[in-house]
mmCIF file of C-alpha atoms in Angstrom:
data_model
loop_
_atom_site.group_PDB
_atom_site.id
_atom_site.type_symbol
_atom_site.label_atom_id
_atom_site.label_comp_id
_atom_site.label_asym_id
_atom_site.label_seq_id
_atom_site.Cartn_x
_atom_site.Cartn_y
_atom_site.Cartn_z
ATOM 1 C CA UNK A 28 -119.086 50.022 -69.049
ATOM 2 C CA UNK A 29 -121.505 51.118 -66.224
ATOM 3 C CA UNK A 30 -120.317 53.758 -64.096
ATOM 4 C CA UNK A 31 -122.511 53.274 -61.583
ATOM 5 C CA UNK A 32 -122.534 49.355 -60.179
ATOM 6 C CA UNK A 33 -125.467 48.013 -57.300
ATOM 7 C CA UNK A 34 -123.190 44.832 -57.212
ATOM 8 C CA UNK A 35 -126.234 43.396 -54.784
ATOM 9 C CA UNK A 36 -129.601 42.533 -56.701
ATOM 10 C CA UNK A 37 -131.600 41.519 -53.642
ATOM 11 C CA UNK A 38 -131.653 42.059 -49.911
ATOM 12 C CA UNK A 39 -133.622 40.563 -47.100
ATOM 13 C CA UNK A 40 -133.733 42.218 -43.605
ATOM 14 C CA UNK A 41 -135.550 41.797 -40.670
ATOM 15 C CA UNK A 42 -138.061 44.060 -39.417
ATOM 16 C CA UNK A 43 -136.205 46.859 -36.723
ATOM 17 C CA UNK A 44 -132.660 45.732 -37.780
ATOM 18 C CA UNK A 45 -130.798 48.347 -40.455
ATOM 19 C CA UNK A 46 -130.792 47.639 -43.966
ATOM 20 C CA UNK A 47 -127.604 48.426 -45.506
ATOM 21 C CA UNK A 48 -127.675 49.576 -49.548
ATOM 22 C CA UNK A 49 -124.334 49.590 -51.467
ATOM 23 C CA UNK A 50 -123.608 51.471 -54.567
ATOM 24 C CA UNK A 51 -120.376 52.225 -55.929
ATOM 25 C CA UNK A 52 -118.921 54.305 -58.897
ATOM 26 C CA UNK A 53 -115.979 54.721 -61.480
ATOM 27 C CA UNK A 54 -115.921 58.766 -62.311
ATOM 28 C CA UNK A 55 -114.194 60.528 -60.081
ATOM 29 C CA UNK A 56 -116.066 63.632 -61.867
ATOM 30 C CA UNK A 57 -119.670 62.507 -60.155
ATOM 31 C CA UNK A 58 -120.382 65.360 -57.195
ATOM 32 C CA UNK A 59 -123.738 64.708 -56.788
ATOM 33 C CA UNK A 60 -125.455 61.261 -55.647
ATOM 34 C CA UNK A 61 -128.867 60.311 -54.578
ATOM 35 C CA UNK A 62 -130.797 57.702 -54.042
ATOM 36 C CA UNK A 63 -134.748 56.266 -55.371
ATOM 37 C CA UNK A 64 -137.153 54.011 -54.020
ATOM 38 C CA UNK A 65 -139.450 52.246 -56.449
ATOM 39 C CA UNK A 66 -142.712 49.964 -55.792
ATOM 40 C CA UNK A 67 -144.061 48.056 -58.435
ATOM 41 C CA UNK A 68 -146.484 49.830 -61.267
ATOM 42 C CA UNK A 69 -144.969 53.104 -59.882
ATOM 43 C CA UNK A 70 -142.222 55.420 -61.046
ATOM 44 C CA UNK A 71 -138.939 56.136 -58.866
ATOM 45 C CA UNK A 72 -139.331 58.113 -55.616
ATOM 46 C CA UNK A 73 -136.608 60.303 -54.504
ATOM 47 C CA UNK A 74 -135.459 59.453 -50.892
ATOM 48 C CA UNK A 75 -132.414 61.015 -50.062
ATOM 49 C CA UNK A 76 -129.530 62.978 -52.085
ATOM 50 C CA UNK A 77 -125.804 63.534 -50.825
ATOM 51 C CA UNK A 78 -123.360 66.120 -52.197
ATOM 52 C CA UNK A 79 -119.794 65.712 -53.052
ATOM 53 C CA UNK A 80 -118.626 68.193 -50.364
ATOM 54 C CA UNK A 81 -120.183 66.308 -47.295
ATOM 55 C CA UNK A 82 -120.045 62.472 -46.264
ATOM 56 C CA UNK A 83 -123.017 62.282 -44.800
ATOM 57 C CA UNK A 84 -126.831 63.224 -44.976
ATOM 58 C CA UNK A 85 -129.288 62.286 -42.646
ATOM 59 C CA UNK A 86 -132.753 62.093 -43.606
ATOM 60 C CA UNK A 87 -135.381 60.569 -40.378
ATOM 61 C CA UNK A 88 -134.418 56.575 -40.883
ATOM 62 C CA UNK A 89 -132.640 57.342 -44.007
ATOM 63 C CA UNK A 90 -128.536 58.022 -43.800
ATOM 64 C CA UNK A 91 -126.461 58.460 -46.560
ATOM 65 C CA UNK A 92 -123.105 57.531 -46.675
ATOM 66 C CA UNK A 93 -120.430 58.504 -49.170
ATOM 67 C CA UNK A 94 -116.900 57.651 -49.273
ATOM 68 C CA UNK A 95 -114.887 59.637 -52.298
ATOM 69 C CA UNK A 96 -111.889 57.972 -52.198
ATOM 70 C CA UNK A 97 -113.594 54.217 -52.353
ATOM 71 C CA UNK A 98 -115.828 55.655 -54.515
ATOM 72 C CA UNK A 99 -118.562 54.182 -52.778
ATOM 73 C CA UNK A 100 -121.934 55.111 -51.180
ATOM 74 C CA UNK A 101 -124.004 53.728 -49.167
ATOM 75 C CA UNK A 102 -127.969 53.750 -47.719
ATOM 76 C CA UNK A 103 -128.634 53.351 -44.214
ATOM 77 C CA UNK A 104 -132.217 52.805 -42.635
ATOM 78 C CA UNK A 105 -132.652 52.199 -39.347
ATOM 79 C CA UNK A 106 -135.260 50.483 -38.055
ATOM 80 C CA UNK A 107 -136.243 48.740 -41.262
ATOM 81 C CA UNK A 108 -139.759 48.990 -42.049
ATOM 82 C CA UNK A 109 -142.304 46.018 -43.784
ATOM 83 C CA UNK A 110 -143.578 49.333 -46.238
ATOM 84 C CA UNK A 111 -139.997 49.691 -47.313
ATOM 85 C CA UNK A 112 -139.552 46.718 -48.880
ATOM 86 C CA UNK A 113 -139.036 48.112 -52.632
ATOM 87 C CA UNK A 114 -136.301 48.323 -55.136
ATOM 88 C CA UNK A 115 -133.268 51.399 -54.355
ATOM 89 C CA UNK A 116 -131.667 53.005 -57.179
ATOM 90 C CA UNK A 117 -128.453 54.992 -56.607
ATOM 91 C CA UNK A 118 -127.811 57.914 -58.836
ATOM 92 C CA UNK A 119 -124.901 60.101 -59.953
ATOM 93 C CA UNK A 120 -124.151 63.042 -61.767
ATOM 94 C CA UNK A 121 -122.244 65.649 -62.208
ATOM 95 C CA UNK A 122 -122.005 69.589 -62.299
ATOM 96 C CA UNK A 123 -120.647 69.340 -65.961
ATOM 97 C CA UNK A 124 -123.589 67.231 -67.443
ATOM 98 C CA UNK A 125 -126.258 66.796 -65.023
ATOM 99 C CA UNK A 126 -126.915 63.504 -66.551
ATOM 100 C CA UNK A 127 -127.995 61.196 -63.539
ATOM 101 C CA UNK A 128 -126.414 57.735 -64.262
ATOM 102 C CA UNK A 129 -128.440 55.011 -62.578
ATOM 103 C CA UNK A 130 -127.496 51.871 -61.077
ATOM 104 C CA UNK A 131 -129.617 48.797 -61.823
ATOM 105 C CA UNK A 132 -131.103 48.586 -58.520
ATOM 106 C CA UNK A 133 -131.381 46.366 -55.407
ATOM 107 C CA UNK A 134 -134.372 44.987 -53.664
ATOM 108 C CA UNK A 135 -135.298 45.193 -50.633
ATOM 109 C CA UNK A 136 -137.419 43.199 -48.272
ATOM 110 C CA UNK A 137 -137.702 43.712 -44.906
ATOM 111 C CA UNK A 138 -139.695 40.588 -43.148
ATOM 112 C CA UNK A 139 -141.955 40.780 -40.687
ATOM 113 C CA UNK B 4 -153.823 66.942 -58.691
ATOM 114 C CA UNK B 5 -150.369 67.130 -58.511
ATOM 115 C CA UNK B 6 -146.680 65.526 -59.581
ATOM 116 C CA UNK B 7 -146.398 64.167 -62.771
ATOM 117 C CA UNK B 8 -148.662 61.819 -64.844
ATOM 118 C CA UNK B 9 -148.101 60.136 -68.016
ATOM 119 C CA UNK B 10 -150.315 58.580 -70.273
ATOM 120 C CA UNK B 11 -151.427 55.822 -70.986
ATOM 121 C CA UNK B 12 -149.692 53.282 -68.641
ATOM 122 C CA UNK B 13 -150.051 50.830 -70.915
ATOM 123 C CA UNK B 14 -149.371 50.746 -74.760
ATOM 124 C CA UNK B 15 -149.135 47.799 -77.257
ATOM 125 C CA UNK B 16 -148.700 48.646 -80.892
ATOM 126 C CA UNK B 17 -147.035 47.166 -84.184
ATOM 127 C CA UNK B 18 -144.015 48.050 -85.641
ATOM 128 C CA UNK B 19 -145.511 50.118 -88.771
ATOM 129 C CA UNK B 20 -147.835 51.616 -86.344
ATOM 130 C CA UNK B 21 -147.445 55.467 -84.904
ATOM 131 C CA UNK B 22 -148.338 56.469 -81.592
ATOM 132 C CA UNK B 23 -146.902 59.176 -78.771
ATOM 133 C CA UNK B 24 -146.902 59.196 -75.101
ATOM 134 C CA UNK B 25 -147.959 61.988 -72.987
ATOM 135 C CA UNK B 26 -145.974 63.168 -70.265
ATOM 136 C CA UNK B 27 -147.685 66.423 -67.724
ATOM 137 C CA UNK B 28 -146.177 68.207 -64.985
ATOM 138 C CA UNK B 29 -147.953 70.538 -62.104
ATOM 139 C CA UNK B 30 -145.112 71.246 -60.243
ATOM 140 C CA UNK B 31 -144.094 74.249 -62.126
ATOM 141 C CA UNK B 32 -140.587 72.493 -63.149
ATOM 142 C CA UNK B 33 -138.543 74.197 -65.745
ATOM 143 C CA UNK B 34 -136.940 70.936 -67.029
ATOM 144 C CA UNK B 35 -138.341 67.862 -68.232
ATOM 145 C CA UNK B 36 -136.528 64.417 -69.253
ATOM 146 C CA UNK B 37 -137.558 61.045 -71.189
ATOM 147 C CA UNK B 38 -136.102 57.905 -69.716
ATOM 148 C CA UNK B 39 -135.713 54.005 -71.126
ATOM 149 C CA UNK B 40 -135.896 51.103 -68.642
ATOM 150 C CA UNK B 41 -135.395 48.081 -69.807
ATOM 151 C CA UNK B 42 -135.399 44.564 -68.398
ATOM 152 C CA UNK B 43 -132.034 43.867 -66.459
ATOM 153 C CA UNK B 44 -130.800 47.400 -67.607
ATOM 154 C CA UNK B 45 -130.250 50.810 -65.412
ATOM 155 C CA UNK B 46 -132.333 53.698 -66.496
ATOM 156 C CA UNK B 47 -131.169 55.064 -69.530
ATOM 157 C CA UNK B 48 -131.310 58.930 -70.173
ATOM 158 C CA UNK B 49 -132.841 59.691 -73.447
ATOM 159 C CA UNK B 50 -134.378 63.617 -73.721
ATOM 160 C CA UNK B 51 -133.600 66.566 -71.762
ATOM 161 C CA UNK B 52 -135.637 69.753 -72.099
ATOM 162 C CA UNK B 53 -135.188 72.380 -70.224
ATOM 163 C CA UNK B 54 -137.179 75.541 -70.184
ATOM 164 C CA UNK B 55 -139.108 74.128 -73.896
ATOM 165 C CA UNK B 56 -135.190 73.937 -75.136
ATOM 166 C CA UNK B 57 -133.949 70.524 -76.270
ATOM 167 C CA UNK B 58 -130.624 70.175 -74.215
ATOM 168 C CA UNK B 59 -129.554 66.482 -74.887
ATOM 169 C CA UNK B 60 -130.198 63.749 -77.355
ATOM 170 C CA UNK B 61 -128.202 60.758 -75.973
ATOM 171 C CA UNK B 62 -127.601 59.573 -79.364
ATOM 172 C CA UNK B 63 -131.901 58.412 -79.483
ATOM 173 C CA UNK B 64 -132.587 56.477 -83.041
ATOM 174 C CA UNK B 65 -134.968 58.670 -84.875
ATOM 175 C CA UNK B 66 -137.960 56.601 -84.373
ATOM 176 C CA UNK B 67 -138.129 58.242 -81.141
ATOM 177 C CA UNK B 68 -139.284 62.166 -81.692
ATOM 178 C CA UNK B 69 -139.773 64.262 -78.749
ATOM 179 C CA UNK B 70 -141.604 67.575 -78.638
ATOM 180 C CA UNK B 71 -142.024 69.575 -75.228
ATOM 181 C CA UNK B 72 -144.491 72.689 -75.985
ATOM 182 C CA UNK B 73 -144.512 74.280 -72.745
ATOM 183 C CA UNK B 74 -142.576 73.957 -69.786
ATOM 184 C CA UNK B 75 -145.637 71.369 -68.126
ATOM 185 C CA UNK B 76 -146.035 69.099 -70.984
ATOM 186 C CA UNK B 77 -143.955 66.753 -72.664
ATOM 187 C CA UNK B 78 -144.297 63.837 -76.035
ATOM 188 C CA UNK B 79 -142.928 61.022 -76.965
ATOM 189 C CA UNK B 80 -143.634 60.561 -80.697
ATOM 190 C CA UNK B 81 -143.235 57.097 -81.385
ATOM 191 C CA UNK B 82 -143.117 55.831 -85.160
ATOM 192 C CA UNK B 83 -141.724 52.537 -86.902
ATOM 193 C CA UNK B 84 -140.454 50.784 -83.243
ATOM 194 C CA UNK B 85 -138.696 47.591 -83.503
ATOM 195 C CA UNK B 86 -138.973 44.978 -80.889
ATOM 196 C CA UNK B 87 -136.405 45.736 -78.596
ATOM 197 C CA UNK B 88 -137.885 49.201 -77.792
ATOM 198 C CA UNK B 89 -140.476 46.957 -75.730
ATOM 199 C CA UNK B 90 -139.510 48.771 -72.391
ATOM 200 C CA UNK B 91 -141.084 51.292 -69.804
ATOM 201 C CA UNK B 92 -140.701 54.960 -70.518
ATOM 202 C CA UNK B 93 -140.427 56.904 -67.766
ATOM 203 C CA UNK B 94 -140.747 60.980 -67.513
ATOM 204 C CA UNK B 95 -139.004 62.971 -65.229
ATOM 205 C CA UNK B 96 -139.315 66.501 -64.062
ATOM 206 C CA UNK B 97 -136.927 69.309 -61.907
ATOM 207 C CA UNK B 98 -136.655 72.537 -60.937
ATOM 208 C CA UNK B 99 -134.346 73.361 -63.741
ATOM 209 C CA UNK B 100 -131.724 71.209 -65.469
ATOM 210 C CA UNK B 101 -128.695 71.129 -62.608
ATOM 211 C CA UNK B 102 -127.507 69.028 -59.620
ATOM 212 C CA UNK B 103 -131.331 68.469 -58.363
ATOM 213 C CA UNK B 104 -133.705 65.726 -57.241
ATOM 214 C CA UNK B 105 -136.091 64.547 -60.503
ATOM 215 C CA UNK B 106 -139.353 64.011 -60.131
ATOM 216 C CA UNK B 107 -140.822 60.634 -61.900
ATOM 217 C CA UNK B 108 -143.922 59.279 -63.231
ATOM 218 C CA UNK B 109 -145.023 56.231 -63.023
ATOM 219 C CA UNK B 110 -144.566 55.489 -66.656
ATOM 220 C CA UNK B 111 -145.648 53.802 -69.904
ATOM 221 C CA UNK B 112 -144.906 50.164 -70.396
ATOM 222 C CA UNK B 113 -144.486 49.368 -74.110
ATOM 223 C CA UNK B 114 -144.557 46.617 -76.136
ATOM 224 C CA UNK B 115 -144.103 46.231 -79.548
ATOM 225 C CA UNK B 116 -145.581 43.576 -81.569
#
């Protein structure tokens, strides 16, 4: 059973508008979340992490959202750029384990 | 030169054969991890070291042997695969084994023969 669910496998935005990333969860345990961009032939790239205690992190164009009792998080990036058309992977873990569990990702592509 | 680096990118090898991926580190992490990405799948934890110590084996068949001899370097021995371990095997590397961002290579894609 995954824990962690990108229920979205692909994405198209416009160039300027906000691209809008969903990830959601199942154990309430998970304090810790972040979020990876990947480009083809390359590994994961952290973007942006969010901790349990706050609902909100704000990184330049990147904003992440989390909402404990939906168990839900999202990734906001505002304006939407050509170069970040990629593939997002959300990421949680715990303080017990510290075992990220991954989503299976969501592309992204942001037209020109 | 800096982040991490595995090597090769690229491996293709038969079942019977034995082989090990390289995995190095220059950004003085403490902890190092081996991940499995298969097609379709989420990445799937597989090794944890952190400071040289083996901290998790997430129940890896034995045909997978790590070894990590110093904090910057870490193996992948590989020996006997089957043809489902065709994947990409990604490293990972942190500060120290707790709530904190992991740093990734770009990986070794596999396949098995």
């Amino acid at each position: 059973d995954q824990q962690v669910k990108q229920n979205s496998p692909s994405l198209s935005v416009q160039e300027g508008r906000i691209s809008i990333l969903n990830c959601d969860y199942t154990n309430s345990m998970f304090d810790y979340f972040l979020w990876y961009k990947k480009y083809p032939a390359e590994g994961p790239t952290f973007l942006i992490s969010i901790s349990s205690i706050k609902d909100k992190n704000e990184d330049g164009r990147f904003t992440v959202f989390l909402n404990k009792s939906a168990k839900h998080l999202s990734l906001h990036i505002v304006p939407s750029q050509p170069g970040d058309s990629a593939v997002y992977f959300c990421a949680a873990s715990d303080s017990g384990t510290y075992k990220y569990i991954f989503g299976t990702g969501t592309r992204l592509k942001v037209l020109a | 030169e800096t982040g991490v680096t595995q090597t090769p990118r690229h491996l293709v090898m038969g079942m019977t054969n034995k082989k090990s991926l390289k995995c190095e580190q220059h950004l003085g992490h403490n902890a190092m991890y081996w991940y499995k990405q298969s097609a379709k799948k989420p990445l799937e934890l597989m090794f944890v070291y952190n400071f040289k110590e083996q901290t998790e084996n997430n129940s890896v068949p034995s045909r997978f042997s790590p070894e990590c001899p110093n904090s910057s370097h870490l193996f992948l021995h590989l020996h006997t695969l089957q043809p489902e371990d065709s994947a990409l095997y990604l490293c990972a590397s942190s500060q120290d084994h707790s709530n904190q961002p992991q740093h990734f290579g770009d990986g070794t894609r596999l396949s098995i023969l």
